[in-house]
Tab-separated table of C-alpha atoms in Angstrom:
chain	number	residue	atom	x	y	z
A	3	MET	CA	-10.010	40.764	-36.753
A	4	SER	CA	-7.093	41.117	-34.158
A	5	GLU	CA	-9.864	41.204	-31.434
A	6	HIS	CA	-11.212	38.008	-32.341
A	7	LYS	CA	-7.547	36.747	-32.590
A	8	HIS	CA	-6.883	37.928	-29.572
A	9	SER	CA	-10.147	36.359	-28.156
A	10	SER	CA	-9.272	32.988	-29.230
A	11	ARG	CA	-5.477	33.849	-27.690
A	12	LEU	CA	-7.352	34.384	-24.638
A	13	ARG	CA	-9.874	31.312	-24.073
A	14	ALA	CA	-7.034	29.107	-25.842
A	15	PHE	CA	-4.843	29.992	-22.945
A	16	VAL	CA	-7.668	29.492	-20.313
A	17	TYR	CA	-8.290	26.391	-21.547
A	18	SER	CA	-5.163	25.113	-21.722
A	19	PHE	CA	-4.660	25.994	-18.053
A	20	LEU	CA	-7.824	24.624	-16.800
A	21	SER	CA	-5.985	21.221	-18.512
A	22	PHE	CA	-3.433	21.693	-16.924
A	23	MET	CA	-4.102	22.396	-13.832
A	24	LEU	CA	-6.985	19.133	-14.225
A	25	THR	CA	-3.796	17.320	-15.318
A	26	LEU	CA	-2.387	18.326	-11.649
A	27	VAL	CA	-5.663	17.499	-9.349
A	28	LEU	CA	-6.089	14.152	-11.767
A	29	PHE	CA	-2.258	13.042	-10.708
A	30	LEU	CA	-3.025	13.761	-7.224
A	31	PHE	CA	-6.155	12.105	-6.785
A	32	SER	CA	-4.686	8.880	-8.165
A	33	ILE	CA	-1.886	9.445	-5.461
A	34	SER	CA	-4.390	9.731	-2.467
A	35	ILE	CA	-6.611	6.419	-4.851
A	36	VAL	CA	-3.699	4.555	-4.292
A	37	VAL	CA	-2.575	5.342	-0.941
A	38	GLU	CA	-6.149	5.277	0.537
A	39	CYS	CA	-6.709	1.797	-1.412
A	40	THR	CA	-2.763	0.500	-0.022
A	41	VAL	CA	-1.657	2.541	3.185
A	42	PHE	CA	-4.980	3.314	4.733
A	43	SER	CA	-6.328	-0.062	4.367
A	44	LYS	CA	-5.684	-2.840	6.574
A	45	GLU	CA	-7.655	-5.296	4.196
A	46	TYR	CA	-4.808	-4.888	1.374
A	47	MET	CA	-2.170	-5.307	4.379
A	48	ILE	CA	-3.763	-8.518	4.758
A	49	ASN	CA	-4.703	-9.549	1.507
A	50	VAL	CA	-0.863	-9.187	0.391
A	51	MET	CA	0.017	-11.727	4.053
A	52	SER	CA	-1.816	-13.961	2.918
A	53	SER	CA	-1.157	-14.111	-1.015
A	54	ASN	CA	2.400	-14.738	-0.344
A	55	GLY	CA	2.783	-16.816	2.116
A	56	TYR	CA	3.691	-14.393	4.821
A	57	TYR	CA	3.066	-16.148	7.743
A	58	LEU	CA	4.398	-19.197	7.039
A	59	MET	CA	7.571	-17.887	6.454
A	60	VAL	CA	6.927	-16.339	10.046
A	61	GLU	CA	6.688	-19.471	11.426
A	62	ASP	CA	9.552	-21.010	9.750
A	63	GLU	CA	11.722	-18.054	10.794
A	64	LEU	CA	10.166	-18.687	14.434
A	65	ILE	CA	10.783	-22.194	14.619
A	66	SER	CA	13.811	-22.079	12.948
A	67	SER	CA	15.220	-19.155	15.782
A	68	MET	CA	13.291	-21.378	19.018
A	69	LYS	CA	15.451	-24.423	17.620
A	70	SER	CA	18.226	-22.503	18.239
A	71	LEU	CA	17.655	-21.375	21.338
A	72	GLY	CA	16.393	-24.397	22.468
A	73	ASN	CA	19.667	-26.466	21.130
A	74	ALA	CA	21.751	-23.913	23.557
A	75	SER	CA	19.355	-24.545	26.534
A	76	GLY	CA	19.336	-28.708	25.991
A	77	LEU	CA	15.962	-28.822	24.362
A	78	LYS	CA	15.209	-31.032	21.759
A	79	GLU	CA	14.688	-29.441	18.301
A	80	GLU	CA	11.207	-31.095	18.406
A	81	PHE	CA	10.156	-28.820	21.287
A	82	SER	CA	10.706	-25.743	19.434
A	83	GLU	CA	9.051	-26.874	16.393
A	84	LYS	CA	5.969	-28.040	18.220
A	85	PHE	CA	5.382	-25.749	20.367
A	86	VAL	CA	5.427	-23.039	17.544
A	87	LYS	CA	3.003	-25.251	15.441
A	88	SER	CA	1.204	-24.905	18.480
A	89	LEU	CA	0.502	-20.998	18.509
A	90	ASP	CA	-1.783	-18.975	15.969
A	91	VAL	CA	0.523	-17.178	14.572
A	92	GLN	CA	-1.771	-16.038	11.576
A	93	SER	CA	-4.235	-14.448	14.008
A	94	ASN	CA	-1.912	-13.290	16.108
A	95	ILE	CA	-0.064	-11.076	13.352
A	96	ASN	CA	-3.484	-10.181	12.451
A	97	ASP	CA	-4.410	-8.897	15.884
A	98	TYR	CA	-1.146	-6.747	15.625
A	99	ILE	CA	-2.297	-5.452	12.270
A	100	SER	CA	-5.763	-4.949	13.514
A	101	ALA	CA	-4.199	-3.026	16.363
A	102	PHE	CA	-2.142	-1.111	14.223
A	103	TYR	CA	-5.482	0.474	12.075
A	104	SER	CA	-7.250	1.068	15.228
A	105	GLY	CA	-4.605	3.450	17.103
A	106	ASP	CA	-4.526	0.688	19.796
A	107	SER	CA	-0.819	-0.165	21.241
A	108	THR	CA	1.311	-1.748	18.294
A	109	LEU	CA	3.119	-3.281	20.873
A	110	VAL	CA	3.137	-7.318	20.370
A	111	LYS	CA	1.284	-8.653	23.689
A	112	THR	CA	3.525	-11.556	25.261
A	113	THR	CA	1.454	-12.412	28.133
A	114	SER	CA	0.281	-14.948	26.315
A	115	PHE	CA	3.021	-16.272	24.500
A	116	LYS	CA	5.041	-16.683	27.948
A	117	GLN	CA	2.430	-18.608	29.770
A	118	GLN	CA	2.341	-21.345	26.888
A	119	LEU	CA	5.339	-21.807	26.271
A	120	TYR	CA	6.236	-21.809	29.942
A	121	ASP	CA	3.534	-24.045	30.383
A	122	ALA	CA	5.103	-26.241	27.232
A	123	LEU	CA	8.716	-26.406	28.912
A	124	ASP	CA	6.893	-28.070	32.268
A	125	LYS	CA	5.359	-30.861	30.121
A	126	TYR	CA	8.567	-30.912	28.349
A	127	ILE	CA	9.780	-31.533	31.195
A	128	ALA	CA	7.551	-34.103	32.481
A	129	GLU	CA	7.170	-36.160	29.410
A	130	ASN	CA	11.421	-36.490	29.296
A	131	ASN	CA	11.315	-37.364	32.857
A	132	ILE	CA	13.987	-34.675	33.690
A	133	ASP	CA	14.663	-33.924	37.048
A	134	LYS	CA	12.771	-30.552	38.546
A	135	LYS	CA	15.557	-29.905	40.725
A	136	THR	CA	18.509	-29.933	37.635
A	137	VAL	CA	16.596	-26.737	36.015
A	138	SER	CA	16.794	-23.881	37.437
A	139	ASN	CA	14.020	-20.951	37.247
A	140	GLU	CA	16.779	-18.447	35.950
A	141	ASN	CA	17.482	-20.985	32.814
A	142	LEU	CA	13.881	-21.628	32.461
A	143	ASP	CA	13.327	-17.638	32.774
A	144	TYR	CA	16.313	-17.227	30.460
A	145	PHE	CA	14.912	-19.009	27.636
A	146	VAL	CA	10.963	-17.485	27.447
A	147	ASP	CA	12.892	-14.470	27.721
A	148	ASN	CA	14.875	-14.965	24.538
A	149	ALA	CA	11.696	-16.495	22.774
A	150	THR	CA	9.672	-13.618	23.893
A	151	GLU	CA	12.302	-11.325	22.137
A	152	VAL	CA	12.129	-13.103	18.843
A	153	TYR	CA	8.793	-13.597	18.576
A	154	VAL	CA	8.153	-10.147	19.115
A	155	THR	CA	10.452	-9.695	16.336
A	156	GLU	CA	8.944	-11.927	14.191
A	157	ILE	CA	5.740	-10.398	14.642
A	158	SER	CA	6.259	-7.049	14.602
A	159	ILE	CA	6.850	-5.092	11.184
A	160	PRO	CA	9.134	-2.281	12.492
A	161	PHE	CA	8.642	0.357	9.779
A	162	PHE	CA	5.212	0.139	10.237
A	163	SER	CA	5.544	0.209	13.724
A	164	ALA	CA	6.739	3.298	13.614
A	165	ILE	CA	4.652	5.345	11.599
A	166	ALA	CA	1.286	3.725	13.082
A	167	ASN	CA	-0.030	6.712	14.976
A	168	TYR	CA	0.638	9.290	12.394
A	169	ILE	CA	-1.845	6.725	9.695
A	170	TYR	CA	-4.089	6.654	12.469
A	171	LYS	CA	-4.607	10.244	12.871
A	172	ALA	CA	-3.827	10.810	9.426
A	173	GLN	CA	-7.365	8.279	8.174
A	174	THR	CA	-10.113	10.886	7.860
A	175	PRO	CA	-7.990	13.787	6.758
A	176	PHE	CA	-6.258	11.521	3.807
A	177	LEU	CA	-9.994	10.783	3.032
A	178	MET	CA	-11.861	14.001	2.761
A	179	ILE	CA	-8.583	15.123	0.396
A	180	THR	CA	-9.190	12.453	-1.524
A	181	ILE	CA	-12.800	13.098	-1.910
A	182	GLY	CA	-11.748	17.031	-1.965
A	183	LEU	CA	-9.545	16.349	-4.963
A	184	GLY	CA	-12.358	14.048	-6.526
A	185	VAL	CA	-14.677	16.849	-6.357
A	186	THR	CA	-12.625	19.624	-7.860
A	187	ALA	CA	-11.189	17.075	-10.860
A	188	LEU	CA	-15.461	16.527	-11.729
A	189	ILE	CA	-16.042	20.634	-11.177
A	190	LEU	CA	-12.922	21.172	-13.808
A	191	ILE	CA	-13.937	18.987	-16.545
A	192	ALA	CA	-17.851	20.123	-16.248
A	193	ILE	CA	-16.501	23.965	-16.411
A	194	ILE	CA	-14.432	22.876	-19.909
A	195	PHE	CA	-17.872	20.970	-20.782
A	196	PHE	CA	-20.354	23.941	-20.270
A	197	THR	CA	-18.856	26.624	-21.140
A	198	ASN	CA	-17.550	25.708	-24.805
A	199	LYS	CA	-19.948	25.646	-27.662
A	200	PHE	CA	-18.492	23.316	-30.196
A	201	LYS	CA	-18.048	19.696	-29.006
A	202	HIS	CA	-14.797	19.413	-30.728
A	203	ARG	CA	-13.439	21.807	-28.045
A	204	LYS	CA	-15.210	20.393	-24.998
A	205	CYS	CA	-13.259	16.765	-26.155
A	206	ARG	CA	-10.114	18.269	-26.594
A	207	TYR	CA	-9.235	20.138	-23.851
A	208	ILE	CA	-10.431	17.207	-21.425
A	209	SER	CA	-8.546	14.732	-23.221
A	210	TYR	CA	-5.159	16.983	-22.814
A	211	GLY	CA	-5.850	16.845	-19.297
A	212	PHE	CA	-6.315	13.370	-19.078
A	213	ILE	CA	-3.231	12.865	-21.382
A	214	GLY	CA	-1.228	14.543	-19.335
A	215	ALA	CA	-2.739	12.856	-15.916
A	216	PHE	CA	-1.696	9.824	-17.654
A	217	ILE	CA	2.152	10.899	-18.364
A	218	THR	CA	3.083	12.620	-14.813
A	219	VAL	CA	0.978	9.203	-13.534
A	220	ALA	CA	2.958	6.521	-15.263
A	221	ILE	CA	6.472	8.570	-14.646
A	222	ILE	CA	6.051	7.504	-10.513
A	223	PRO	CA	6.332	3.541	-11.486
A	224	ALA	CA	7.659	3.157	-14.635
A	225	VAL	CA	11.029	5.014	-12.390
A	226	ILE	CA	10.532	2.904	-10.011
A	227	GLN	CA	10.279	0.301	-11.750
A	228	ILE	CA	13.486	0.637	-14.561
A	229	SER	CA	15.186	1.868	-10.787
A	230	ASP	CA	15.153	-1.774	-9.184
A	231	LYS	CA	15.413	-0.200	-6.309
A	232	ILE	CA	12.019	-2.196	-4.424
A	233	SER	CA	13.935	-5.511	-4.730
A	234	LYS	CA	17.116	-4.383	-3.707
A	235	ILE	CA	16.752	-2.859	-0.100
A	236	ASN	CA	18.250	-4.948	2.842
A	237	LEU	CA	16.250	-5.928	5.475
A	238	ASN	CA	16.714	-8.608	8.407
A	239	THR	CA	13.670	-11.750	7.649
A	240	ARG	CA	13.407	-13.015	4.564
A	241	SER	CA	9.504	-12.743	5.530
A	242	LEU	CA	9.940	-8.602	6.142
A	243	TYR	CA	11.664	-8.793	2.577
A	244	ASN	CA	8.806	-10.405	0.707
A	245	LEU	CA	5.984	-8.515	2.570
A	246	PHE	CA	7.840	-5.396	1.552
A	247	VAL	CA	8.346	-6.022	-1.858
A	248	ASN	CA	4.691	-7.139	-2.541
A	249	TYR	CA	3.019	-4.619	-0.600
A	250	THR	CA	4.987	-2.055	-2.576
A	251	ASN	CA	4.666	-3.838	-5.892
A	252	GLY	CA	1.240	-3.011	-5.153
A	253	LEU	CA	1.179	0.332	-4.609
A	254	VAL	CA	3.376	0.231	-8.054
A	255	ASN	CA	0.235	-1.853	-9.884
A	256	GLY	CA	-2.022	0.665	-8.570
A	257	LEU	CA	-0.359	3.762	-10.064
A	258	TRP	CA	-0.472	1.825	-13.431
A	259	ILE	CA	-4.099	0.970	-13.573
A	260	CYS	CA	-4.564	4.669	-12.576
A	261	SER	CA	-2.513	5.748	-15.745
A	262	LEU	CA	-4.213	3.234	-17.952
A	263	ALA	CA	-7.738	4.212	-16.557
A	264	PHE	CA	-6.656	7.850	-17.745
A	265	LEU	CA	-4.960	6.700	-20.840
A	266	LEU	CA	-8.517	5.161	-21.734
A	267	ILE	CA	-10.353	8.428	-21.045
A	268	SER	CA	-7.748	10.209	-22.792
A	269	VAL	CA	-8.281	8.354	-26.166
A	270	VAL	CA	-11.390	8.544	-26.147
A	271	THR	CA	-11.915	11.994	-25.607
A	272	PHE	CA	-9.489	12.291	-28.201
A	273	VAL	CA	-10.974	10.065	-30.769
A	274	LEU	CA	-14.235	11.873	-29.852
A	275	TYR	CA	-12.336	15.596	-31.168
A	276	ILE	CA	-11.282	14.075	-34.050
A	277	LYS	CA	-14.574	13.426	-34.882
A	278	TYR	CA	-16.558	16.458	-33.797
A	279	TYR	CA	-13.586	18.543	-34.893
A	280	LYS	CA	-14.326	16.963	-39.119
A	281	ARG	CA	-17.844	17.662	-38.331
A	282	ALA	CA	-17.834	20.975	-37.673
A	283	THR	CA	-15.051	22.113	-40.365
A	284	SER	CA	-17.113	20.220	-42.984
A	285	HIS	CA	-20.268	22.431	-42.266
A	286	ASN	CA	-18.317	25.791	-42.767
A	287	HIS	CA	-17.093	24.206	-45.630
């Protein structure tokens, strides 16, 4: 009898440990999946930009900054607005984002911008009958250089540019890790399932693993949302602020989806555990 109890305790310990390992692997797997689908996804970044009016905000900020520069240089406000609207801001930002994810240089290309601005200034001078002799090349260069700095500031994303090279290099290894974690989770589930004689025990220990994963994963987005740190971040421009908030909220929502998926599986397997347990005990009696 004591040997049977010892065997039961050892079995319970082993399968509890396997459930714990399943929880840990599922937790890491969910984090990896969310990061893979957001941080490592160009499509996710562009979708966040498109769905939250990022391009229009950048355009408005660029117009406002160039108007300030133009006023200091004696240009009419209409010039800056007309010039910025002639630019394909969305395409320029998407090219910058594509470079970020493909390992190319993340420096904003300014050659075309400068040439377009010089051409626009020449046209403006001609249309307003301004004597070219009264406009020095130094003043034109000063305006173009400052406008270019503003353009680079608006198009670039500082906190992404700093990690661009790391993201590109980590893409393949991180994908391998994600696949490895998924395979490991399946192996643990298979071990619990195929090494248990009774169905209710299979379902119980699998349920434990998934309910643990639900709790551990749900803690992260819950703490982030309760602390409300995301909305309190301080960034230079409204466009960057909105981009960061919506981008981060997407990560948080991804974690909620994973945790709810784990909850659903844990509930299903626990219900099956109760069903098979009742059936097993009724047979014993």
